[in-house]
């Protein structure tokens, strides 16, 4: 049977105190079992706080992952921005390792003036350096997740993230199901993607985001909506998951409704016979 870790992107909205540790406790109280810690505005958490959060999460059985800052672009044409991006990725990985989070999500680059192929080569070399530095400084376990992106201007097609994951040890695809759905013109075959990750990368655990997107001017755009409008549909993903063996997945709900929608997803999975323990 598949093992599912489900929870919100960040401290639940219903958590009275707005810090990571109280967020983890609220996740547990809600009957969820995962949380993504959001460093999207910068890595401000102290190393000791990360270790403390990791202990609490472990005690409560809440699986942690971490989102790196949005201000990352490994294909910027300004060298200092590339270096600042690398430092942000490194710091995110450091705190994540201390939290015993399994993976970090990174919006890795915009093509900018580069061709997708040139950008790919630059991501490969810059990210490779960050991973090497991290591994040489004791950040041994956390995986560097390159997120699939919705916008045509961003590095992050499924092909790109799969390919870069083959080339750099320690790098994995961080699947945003809705982004991939949008990037593919409003189509997605969940089963095929899960099969591909297993076949080409040997992945037995998938890190992922789920939310709904706005449809505007004939296409899906990267604005997150509550999960209700089948953009993309959640039920087919749930159906794919519950029939799998030898697979685990982290499903992070990135809808504006956070835990409310994570609980909706939980209900769908339970109706299909999945039991959260
Ligand atoms: Zn993201």
PDB file of C-alpha atoms and ligand atoms in Angstrom:
ATOM      1  CA  UNK A   1       0.000   0.000   0.000  1.00  0.00           C
ATOM      2  CA  UNK A   2       1.101   3.543  -0.734  1.00  0.00           C
ATOM      3  CA  UNK A   3       2.082   5.715   2.230  1.00  0.00           C
ATOM      4  CA  UNK A   4       0.786   9.285   2.089  1.00  0.00           C
ATOM      5  CA  UNK A   5       2.096  12.308   3.972  1.00  0.00           C
ATOM      6  CA  UNK A   6      -0.410  15.138   3.679  1.00  0.00           C
ATOM      7  CA  UNK A   7      -0.375  18.662   5.009  1.00  0.00           C
ATOM      8  CA  UNK A   8      -0.248  22.399   4.415  1.00  0.00           C
ATOM      9  CA  UNK A   9       2.340  24.676   2.813  1.00  0.00           C
ATOM     10  CA  UNK A  10       3.231  26.582   5.957  1.00  0.00           C
ATOM     11  CA  UNK A  11       1.776  27.079   9.422  1.00  0.00           C
ATOM     12  CA  UNK A  12      -1.940  26.180   9.349  1.00  0.00           C
ATOM     13  CA  UNK A  13      -4.284  29.192   9.248  1.00  0.00           C
ATOM     14  CA  UNK A  14      -6.007  27.887  12.380  1.00  0.00           C
ATOM     15  CA  UNK A  15      -2.768  27.764  14.377  1.00  0.00           C
ATOM     16  CA  UNK A  16      -3.045  30.445  17.062  1.00  0.00           C
ATOM     17  CA  UNK A  17       0.661  31.069  17.272  1.00  0.00           C
ATOM     18  CA  UNK A  18       2.282  31.753  13.927  1.00  0.00           C
ATOM     19  CA  UNK A  19       5.546  29.902  14.404  1.00  0.00           C
ATOM     20  CA  UNK A  20       6.825  26.656  12.954  1.00  0.00           C
ATOM     21  CA  UNK A  21       6.653  24.582  16.141  1.00  0.00           C
ATOM     22  CA  UNK A  22       3.050  25.558  16.883  1.00  0.00           C
ATOM     23  CA  UNK A  23       2.306  24.945  13.220  1.00  0.00           C
ATOM     24  CA  UNK A  24       3.630  21.394  13.522  1.00  0.00           C
ATOM     25  CA  UNK A  25       1.510  20.802  16.628  1.00  0.00           C
ATOM     26  CA  UNK A  26      -1.601  22.108  14.873  1.00  0.00           C
ATOM     27  CA  UNK A  27      -0.926  19.863  11.876  1.00  0.00           C
ATOM     28  CA  UNK A  28      -0.887  16.892  14.220  1.00  0.00           C
ATOM     29  CA  UNK A  29      -4.092  18.012  15.996  1.00  0.00           C
ATOM     30  CA  UNK A  30      -5.841  18.367  12.650  1.00  0.00           C
ATOM     31  CA  UNK A  31      -5.071  14.752  11.798  1.00  0.00           C
ATOM     32  CA  UNK A  32      -2.543  15.606   9.099  1.00  0.00           C
ATOM     33  CA  UNK A  33       1.012  14.266   8.931  1.00  0.00           C
ATOM     34  CA  UNK A  34       3.153  16.641   6.870  1.00  0.00           C
ATOM     35  CA  UNK A  35       4.066  20.299   6.724  1.00  0.00           C
ATOM     36  CA  UNK A  36       6.205  22.316   4.359  1.00  0.00           C
ATOM     37  CA  UNK A  37       8.142  25.025   6.150  1.00  0.00           C
ATOM     38  CA  UNK A  38       8.036  28.188   4.053  1.00  0.00           C
ATOM     39  CA  UNK A  39      11.206  30.206   3.653  1.00  0.00           C
ATOM     40  CA  UNK A  40       9.709  31.935   0.641  1.00  0.00           C
ATOM     41  CA  UNK A  41      10.585  35.458   1.856  1.00  0.00           C
ATOM     42  CA  UNK A  42      14.060  34.488   3.044  1.00  0.00           C
ATOM     43  CA  UNK A  43      15.867  32.091   5.361  1.00  0.00           C
ATOM     44  CA  UNK A  44      15.340  33.738   8.738  1.00  0.00           C
ATOM     45  CA  UNK A  45      15.125  30.689  10.983  1.00  0.00           C
ATOM     46  CA  UNK A  46      18.054  30.186  13.346  1.00  0.00           C
ATOM     47  CA  UNK A  47      19.915  26.880  13.151  1.00  0.00           C
ATOM     48  CA  UNK A  48      18.920  25.960  16.749  1.00  0.00           C
ATOM     49  CA  UNK A  49      15.252  26.673  16.019  1.00  0.00           C
ATOM     50  CA  UNK A  50      15.430  24.354  13.045  1.00  0.00           C
ATOM     51  CA  UNK A  51      16.823  21.587  15.254  1.00  0.00           C
ATOM     52  CA  UNK A  52      14.084  22.169  17.827  1.00  0.00           C
ATOM     53  CA  UNK A  53      11.360  22.063  15.158  1.00  0.00           C
ATOM     54  CA  UNK A  54      12.848  18.851  13.814  1.00  0.00           C
ATOM     55  CA  UNK A  55      12.658  17.196  17.233  1.00  0.00           C
ATOM     56  CA  UNK A  56       9.014  18.126  17.732  1.00  0.00           C
ATOM     57  CA  UNK A  57       8.086  16.989  14.231  1.00  0.00           C
ATOM     58  CA  UNK A  58       9.810  13.656  14.766  1.00  0.00           C
ATOM     59  CA  UNK A  59       8.047  13.131  18.108  1.00  0.00           C
ATOM     60  CA  UNK A  60       4.665  13.897  16.570  1.00  0.00           C
ATOM     61  CA  UNK A  61       5.239  11.964  13.353  1.00  0.00           C
ATOM     62  CA  UNK A  62       4.899  14.997  11.091  1.00  0.00           C
ATOM     63  CA  UNK A  63       7.048  14.775   7.969  1.00  0.00           C
ATOM     64  CA  UNK A  64       8.750  18.055   7.109  1.00  0.00           C
ATOM     65  CA  UNK A  65       9.895  19.539   3.841  1.00  0.00           C
ATOM     66  CA  UNK A  66      11.012  23.106   3.158  1.00  0.00           C
ATOM     67  CA  UNK A  67      10.359  25.698   0.458  1.00  0.00           C
ATOM     68  CA  UNK A  68      13.357  27.826  -0.555  1.00  0.00           C
ATOM     69  CA  UNK A  69      12.996  31.596  -1.095  1.00  0.00           C
ATOM     70  CA  UNK A  70      11.268  32.826  -4.246  1.00  0.00           C
ATOM     71  CA  UNK A  71      14.217  35.123  -4.904  1.00  0.00           C
ATOM     72  CA  UNK A  72      16.289  32.475  -6.596  1.00  0.00           C
ATOM     73  CA  UNK A  73      17.390  32.541 -10.213  1.00  0.00           C
ATOM     74  CA  UNK A  74      20.414  30.508 -11.206  1.00  0.00           C
ATOM     75  CA  UNK A  75      20.179  31.893 -14.759  1.00  0.00           C
ATOM     76  CA  UNK A  76      20.251  35.580 -13.884  1.00  0.00           C
ATOM     77  CA  UNK A  77      22.614  37.537 -16.121  1.00  0.00           C
ATOM     78  CA  UNK A  78      23.938  39.284 -12.996  1.00  0.00           C
ATOM     79  CA  UNK A  79      26.622  37.265 -11.268  1.00  0.00           C
ATOM     80  CA  UNK A  80      25.805  38.631  -7.781  1.00  0.00           C
ATOM     81  CA  UNK A  81      22.195  37.486  -8.146  1.00  0.00           C
ATOM     82  CA  UNK A  82      23.345  34.002  -9.055  1.00  0.00           C
ATOM     83  CA  UNK A  83      25.658  33.946  -6.030  1.00  0.00           C
ATOM     84  CA  UNK A  84      22.895  35.245  -3.733  1.00  0.00           C
ATOM     85  CA  UNK A  85      20.591  32.542  -5.123  1.00  0.00           C
ATOM     86  CA  UNK A  86      23.157  29.853  -4.392  1.00  0.00           C
ATOM     87  CA  UNK A  87      23.564  31.143  -0.833  1.00  0.00           C
ATOM     88  CA  UNK A  88      19.784  31.045  -0.313  1.00  0.00           C
ATOM     89  CA  UNK A  89      19.589  27.478  -1.589  1.00  0.00           C
ATOM     90  CA  UNK A  90      22.497  26.480   0.651  1.00  0.00           C
ATOM     91  CA  UNK A  91      20.956  28.106   3.758  1.00  0.00           C
ATOM     92  CA  UNK A  92      17.597  26.472   3.039  1.00  0.00           C
ATOM     93  CA  UNK A  93      19.305  23.094   2.757  1.00  0.00           C
ATOM     94  CA  UNK A  94      21.192  23.694   5.997  1.00  0.00           C
ATOM     95  CA  UNK A  95      18.035  24.459   8.015  1.00  0.00           C
ATOM     96  CA  UNK A  96      16.177  21.622   6.311  1.00  0.00           C
ATOM     97  CA  UNK A  97      18.919  19.158   7.245  1.00  0.00           C
ATOM     98  CA  UNK A  98      18.769  20.348  10.867  1.00  0.00           C
ATOM     99  CA  UNK A  99      14.990  19.859  10.807  1.00  0.00           C
ATOM    100  CA  UNK A 100      15.495  16.388   9.311  1.00  0.00           C
ATOM    101  CA  UNK A 101      13.306  17.492   6.437  1.00  0.00           C
ATOM    102  CA  UNK A 102      13.718  15.127   3.501  1.00  0.00           C
ATOM    103  CA  UNK A 103      13.668  17.674   0.683  1.00  0.00           C
ATOM    104  CA  UNK A 104      13.572  21.325  -0.283  1.00  0.00           C
ATOM    105  CA  UNK A 105      11.536  22.848  -3.109  1.00  0.00           C
ATOM    106  CA  UNK A 106      13.314  25.354  -5.330  1.00  0.00           C
ATOM    107  CA  UNK A 107      12.038  27.628  -8.129  1.00  0.00           C
ATOM    108  CA  UNK A 108      15.367  27.276  -9.777  1.00  0.00           C
ATOM    109  CA  UNK A 109      15.550  29.762 -12.678  1.00  0.00           C
ATOM    110  CA  UNK A 110      14.026  31.837 -15.431  1.00  0.00           C
ATOM    111  CA  UNK A 111      15.433  31.402 -18.929  1.00  0.00           C
ATOM    112  CA  UNK A 112      15.707  35.167 -19.372  1.00  0.00           C
ATOM    113  CA  UNK A 113      17.930  35.851 -22.352  1.00  0.00           C
ATOM    114  CA  UNK A 114      19.255  32.293 -22.425  1.00  0.00           C
ATOM    115  CA  UNK A 115      17.835  29.501 -24.514  1.00  0.00           C
ATOM    116  CA  UNK A 116      16.306  26.673 -22.459  1.00  0.00           C
ATOM    117  CA  UNK A 117      19.362  24.562 -23.307  1.00  0.00           C
ATOM    118  CA  UNK A 118      21.830  27.260 -22.184  1.00  0.00           C
ATOM    119  CA  UNK A 119      19.837  27.794 -19.006  1.00  0.00           C
ATOM    120  CA  UNK A 120      19.843  24.051 -18.394  1.00  0.00           C
ATOM    121  CA  UNK A 121      23.651  23.948 -18.608  1.00  0.00           C
ATOM    122  CA  UNK A 122      23.948  26.878 -16.222  1.00  0.00           C
ATOM    123  CA  UNK A 123      21.523  25.345 -13.706  1.00  0.00           C
ATOM    124  CA  UNK A 124      23.468  22.113 -13.925  1.00  0.00           C
ATOM    125  CA  UNK A 125      26.770  23.768 -13.131  1.00  0.00           C
ATOM    126  CA  UNK A 126      25.564  26.221 -10.439  1.00  0.00           C
ATOM    127  CA  UNK A 127      23.271  23.803  -8.647  1.00  0.00           C
ATOM    128  CA  UNK A 128      25.933  21.116  -8.864  1.00  0.00           C
ATOM    129  CA  UNK A 129      28.283  23.457  -6.991  1.00  0.00           C
ATOM    130  CA  UNK A 130      25.723  24.116  -4.259  1.00  0.00           C
ATOM    131  CA  UNK A 131      25.089  20.409  -3.771  1.00  0.00           C
ATOM    132  CA  UNK A 132      28.824  19.645  -3.641  1.00  0.00           C
ATOM    133  CA  UNK A 133      29.419  22.400  -1.098  1.00  0.00           C
ATOM    134  CA  UNK A 134      26.490  21.217   1.021  1.00  0.00           C
ATOM    135  CA  UNK A 135      27.664  17.615   1.011  1.00  0.00           C
ATOM    136  CA  UNK A 136      31.220  18.650   1.912  1.00  0.00           C
ATOM    137  CA  UNK A 137      29.896  20.647   4.876  1.00  0.00           C
ATOM    138  CA  UNK A 138      27.905  17.872   6.469  1.00  0.00           C
ATOM    139  CA  UNK A 139      24.530  18.467   4.836  1.00  0.00           C
ATOM    140  CA  UNK A 140      24.301  14.819   3.911  1.00  0.00           C
ATOM    141  CA  UNK A 141      20.686  13.797   3.568  1.00  0.00           C
ATOM    142  CA  UNK A 142      18.384  16.525   2.361  1.00  0.00           C
ATOM    143  CA  UNK A 143      17.418  16.344  -1.304  1.00  0.00           C
ATOM    144  CA  UNK A 144      17.430  19.347  -3.591  1.00  0.00           C
ATOM    145  CA  UNK A 145      14.044  19.438  -5.268  1.00  0.00           C
ATOM    146  CA  UNK A 146      13.763  21.329  -8.528  1.00  0.00           C
ATOM    147  CA  UNK A 147      10.119  22.305  -8.801  1.00  0.00           C
ATOM    148  CA  UNK A 148       8.052  21.916 -11.945  1.00  0.00           C
ATOM    149  CA  UNK A 149       6.843  25.364 -12.976  1.00  0.00           C
ATOM    150  CA  UNK A 150       3.736  26.658 -14.731  1.00  0.00           C
ATOM    151  CA  UNK A 151       5.137  29.625 -16.622  1.00  0.00           C
ATOM    152  CA  UNK A 152       6.696  29.104 -20.057  1.00  0.00           C
ATOM    153  CA  UNK A 153       9.468  31.535 -19.062  1.00  0.00           C
ATOM    154  CA  UNK A 154      10.645  29.389 -16.143  1.00  0.00           C
ATOM    155  CA  UNK A 155      12.960  26.395 -16.016  1.00  0.00           C
ATOM    156  CA  UNK A 156      10.737  23.569 -14.876  1.00  0.00           C
ATOM    157  CA  UNK A 157       9.161  21.391 -17.517  1.00  0.00           C
ATOM    158  CA  UNK A 158       8.800  17.813 -16.398  1.00  0.00           C
ATOM    159  CA  UNK A 159      11.509  16.813 -18.904  1.00  0.00           C
ATOM    160  CA  UNK A 160      13.926  19.383 -17.492  1.00  0.00           C
ATOM    161  CA  UNK A 161      13.492  18.405 -13.858  1.00  0.00           C
ATOM    162  CA  UNK A 162      13.724  14.690 -14.631  1.00  0.00           C
ATOM    163  CA  UNK A 163      16.829  15.228 -16.729  1.00  0.00           C
ATOM    164  CA  UNK A 164      18.658  17.412 -14.182  1.00  0.00           C
ATOM    165  CA  UNK A 165      17.808  14.863 -11.487  1.00  0.00           C
ATOM    166  CA  UNK A 166      19.576  12.185 -13.525  1.00  0.00           C
ATOM    167  CA  UNK A 167      22.664  14.341 -13.838  1.00  0.00           C
ATOM    168  CA  UNK A 168      23.177  15.588 -10.288  1.00  0.00           C
ATOM    169  CA  UNK A 169      23.145  13.150  -7.410  1.00  0.00           C
ATOM    170  CA  UNK A 170      20.971  14.506  -4.598  1.00  0.00           C
ATOM    171  CA  UNK A 171      18.668  16.406  -6.933  1.00  0.00           C
ATOM    172  CA  UNK A 172      15.070  15.250  -7.363  1.00  0.00           C
ATOM    173  CA  UNK A 173      11.983  16.530  -9.153  1.00  0.00           C
ATOM    174  CA  UNK A 174       9.648  18.424  -6.825  1.00  0.00           C
ATOM    175  CA  UNK A 175       6.378  17.887  -8.608  1.00  0.00           C
ATOM    176  CA  UNK A 176       3.840  20.672  -8.478  1.00  0.00           C
ATOM    177  CA  UNK A 177       0.944  18.794 -10.052  1.00  0.00           C
ATOM    178  CA  UNK A 178      -0.975  21.969 -10.885  1.00  0.00           C
ATOM    179  CA  UNK A 179       2.061  23.692 -12.404  1.00  0.00           C
ATOM    180  CA  UNK A 180       2.734  20.676 -14.585  1.00  0.00           C
ATOM    181  CA  UNK A 181      -0.934  20.543 -15.591  1.00  0.00           C
ATOM    182  CA  UNK A 182      -0.728  24.207 -16.644  1.00  0.00           C
ATOM    183  CA  UNK A 183       2.614  23.769 -18.436  1.00  0.00           C
ATOM    184  CA  UNK A 184       1.130  20.895 -20.424  1.00  0.00           C
ATOM    185  CA  UNK A 185      -1.771  23.046 -21.616  1.00  0.00           C
ATOM    186  CA  UNK A 186      -4.318  21.818 -19.080  1.00  0.00           C
ATOM    187  CA  UNK A 187      -3.621  18.100 -19.382  1.00  0.00           C
ATOM    188  CA  UNK A 188      -2.053  15.660 -16.979  1.00  0.00           C
ATOM    189  CA  UNK A 189      -1.696  11.903 -16.728  1.00  0.00           C
ATOM    190  CA  UNK A 190      -0.788  11.291 -13.104  1.00  0.00           C
ATOM    191  CA  UNK A 191      -0.127   7.594 -13.511  1.00  0.00           C
ATOM    192  CA  UNK A 192       2.267   8.150 -16.365  1.00  0.00           C
ATOM    193  CA  UNK A 193       4.269  10.695 -14.360  1.00  0.00           C
ATOM    194  CA  UNK A 194       4.477   8.423 -11.313  1.00  0.00           C
ATOM    195  CA  UNK A 195       5.610   5.548 -13.543  1.00  0.00           C
ATOM    196  CA  UNK A 196       8.188   7.739 -15.212  1.00  0.00           C
ATOM    197  CA  UNK A 197       9.708   8.926 -11.929  1.00  0.00           C
ATOM    198  CA  UNK A 198      10.067   5.342 -10.837  1.00  0.00           C
ATOM    199  CA  UNK A 199      11.345   4.032 -14.166  1.00  0.00           C
ATOM    200  CA  UNK A 200      13.822   6.793 -14.980  1.00  0.00           C
ATOM    201  CA  UNK A 201      14.951   7.861 -11.510  1.00  0.00           C
ATOM    202  CA  UNK A 202      14.091   4.922  -9.289  1.00  0.00           C
ATOM    203  CA  UNK A 203      12.103   7.237  -7.015  1.00  0.00           C
ATOM    204  CA  UNK A 204      10.200   5.459  -4.267  1.00  0.00           C
ATOM    205  CA  UNK A 205       9.146   8.718  -2.614  1.00  0.00           C
ATOM    206  CA  UNK A 206       7.630  11.662  -4.460  1.00  0.00           C
ATOM    207  CA  UNK A 207       7.628  15.190  -3.047  1.00  0.00           C
ATOM    208  CA  UNK A 208       4.787  17.259  -4.408  1.00  0.00           C
ATOM    209  CA  UNK A 209       2.452  20.242  -4.222  1.00  0.00           C
ATOM    210  CA  UNK A 210      -1.221  20.364  -5.061  1.00  0.00           C
ATOM    211  CA  UNK A 211      -3.535  23.340  -5.571  1.00  0.00           C
ATOM    212  CA  UNK A 212      -5.976  24.663  -8.171  1.00  0.00           C
ATOM    213  CA  UNK A 213      -5.133  27.355 -10.691  1.00  0.00           C
ATOM    214  CA  UNK A 214      -6.876  30.302 -12.288  1.00  0.00           C
ATOM    215  CA  UNK A 215      -7.959  29.931 -15.950  1.00  0.00           C
ATOM    216  CA  UNK A 216      -7.576  33.204 -17.845  1.00  0.00           C
ATOM    217  CA  UNK A 217      -7.403  34.173 -21.517  1.00  0.00           C
ATOM    218  CA  UNK A 218      -7.486  30.598 -22.680  1.00  0.00           C
ATOM    219  CA  UNK A 219      -4.888  29.149 -20.337  1.00  0.00           C
ATOM    220  CA  UNK A 220      -4.083  28.184 -16.774  1.00  0.00           C
ATOM    221  CA  UNK A 221      -1.961  30.741 -14.946  1.00  0.00           C
ATOM    222  CA  UNK A 222       0.073  30.444 -11.772  1.00  0.00           C
ATOM    223  CA  UNK A 223      -2.423  31.908  -9.318  1.00  0.00           C
ATOM    224  CA  UNK A 224      -3.493  29.478  -6.660  1.00  0.00           C
ATOM    225  CA  UNK A 225      -7.145  28.782  -5.888  1.00  0.00           C
ATOM    226  CA  UNK A 226      -8.945  26.584  -3.377  1.00  0.00           C
ATOM    227  CA  UNK A 227      -9.189  22.976  -4.532  1.00  0.00           C
ATOM    228  CA  UNK A 228     -12.638  22.666  -6.028  1.00  0.00           C
ATOM    229  CA  UNK A 229     -12.651  23.496  -9.704  1.00  0.00           C
ATOM    230  CA  UNK A 230     -10.893  20.507 -11.261  1.00  0.00           C
ATOM    231  CA  UNK A 231      -7.951  22.587 -12.386  1.00  0.00           C
ATOM    232  CA  UNK A 232      -6.365  20.122 -12.112  1.00  0.00           C
ATOM    233  CA  UNK A 233      -8.705  17.446 -10.720  1.00  0.00           C
ATOM    234  CA  UNK A 234      -7.555  15.804  -7.491  1.00  0.00           C
ATOM    235  CA  UNK A 235      -9.598  12.606  -7.550  1.00  0.00           C
ATOM    236  CA  UNK A 236      -7.739  10.919 -10.432  1.00  0.00           C
ATOM    237  CA  UNK A 237      -4.464  11.517  -8.561  1.00  0.00           C
ATOM    238  CA  UNK A 238      -5.956  10.028  -5.410  1.00  0.00           C
ATOM    239  CA  UNK A 239      -7.142   7.013  -7.421  1.00  0.00           C
ATOM    240  CA  UNK A 240      -3.658   6.517  -8.885  1.00  0.00           C
ATOM    241  CA  UNK A 241      -2.068   6.721  -5.452  1.00  0.00           C
ATOM    242  CA  UNK A 242      -4.280   4.308  -3.560  1.00  0.00           C
ATOM    243  CA  UNK A 243      -3.633   1.504  -6.034  1.00  0.00           C
ATOM    244  CA  UNK A 244       0.167   1.810  -5.810  1.00  0.00           C
ATOM    245  CA  UNK A 245       2.600  -0.466  -4.013  1.00  0.00           C
ATOM    246  CA  UNK A 246       6.158   0.423  -3.022  1.00  0.00           C
ATOM    247  CA  UNK A 247       5.505   4.141  -3.159  1.00  0.00           C
ATOM    248  CA  UNK A 248       5.263   6.963  -0.683  1.00  0.00           C
ATOM    249  CA  UNK A 249       4.373  10.552  -1.402  1.00  0.00           C
ATOM    250  CA  UNK A 250       4.304  13.908   0.312  1.00  0.00           C
ATOM    251  CA  UNK A 251       1.292  15.949  -0.796  1.00  0.00           C
ATOM    252  CA  UNK A 252       1.600  19.551   0.271  1.00  0.00           C
ATOM    253  CA  UNK A 253      -1.525  21.621  -0.139  1.00  0.00           C
ATOM    254  CA  UNK A 254      -0.645  25.030  -1.594  1.00  0.00           C
ATOM    255  CA  UNK A 255      -4.237  26.220  -1.901  1.00  0.00           C
ATOM    256  CA  UNK A 256      -5.028  29.513  -0.114  1.00  0.00           C
ATOM    257  CA  UNK A 257      -7.220  27.390   2.157  1.00  0.00           C
ATOM    258  CA  UNK A 258      -4.199  25.366   3.348  1.00  0.00           C
ATOM    259  CA  UNK A 259      -5.389  22.884   5.961  1.00  0.00           C
ATOM    260  CA  UNK A 260      -9.066  23.106   5.043  1.00  0.00           C
ATOM    261  CA  UNK A 261      -8.222  21.864   1.562  1.00  0.00           C
ATOM    262  CA  UNK A 262      -5.654  19.380   2.858  1.00  0.00           C
ATOM    263  CA  UNK A 263      -8.504  17.902   4.895  1.00  0.00           C
ATOM    264  CA  UNK A 264     -10.677  17.813   1.766  1.00  0.00           C
ATOM    265  CA  UNK A 265      -7.911  15.869   0.032  1.00  0.00           C
ATOM    266  CA  UNK A 266      -7.744  13.556   3.041  1.00  0.00           C
ATOM    267  CA  UNK A 267     -11.459  12.882   2.767  1.00  0.00           C
ATOM    268  CA  UNK A 268     -11.164  12.011  -0.925  1.00  0.00           C
ATOM    269  CA  UNK A 269      -8.331   9.567  -0.155  1.00  0.00           C
ATOM    270  CA  UNK A 270     -10.251   7.995   2.722  1.00  0.00           C
ATOM    271  CA  UNK A 271     -13.338   7.555   0.577  1.00  0.00           C
ATOM    272  CA  UNK A 272     -11.144   5.562  -1.769  1.00  0.00           C
ATOM    273  CA  UNK A 273     -10.164   3.293   1.097  1.00  0.00           C
ATOM    274  CA  UNK A 274      -6.871   4.846   2.207  1.00  0.00           C
ATOM    275  CA  UNK A 275      -6.286   4.873   5.961  1.00  0.00           C
ATOM    276  CA  UNK A 276      -4.159   7.526   7.610  1.00  0.00           C
ATOM    277  CA  UNK A 277      -2.593   6.035  10.723  1.00  0.00           C
TER     278      UNK A 277
HETATM  279 ZN1  LIG B   1       6.910  26.400  -5.216  1.00  0.00          ZN
END
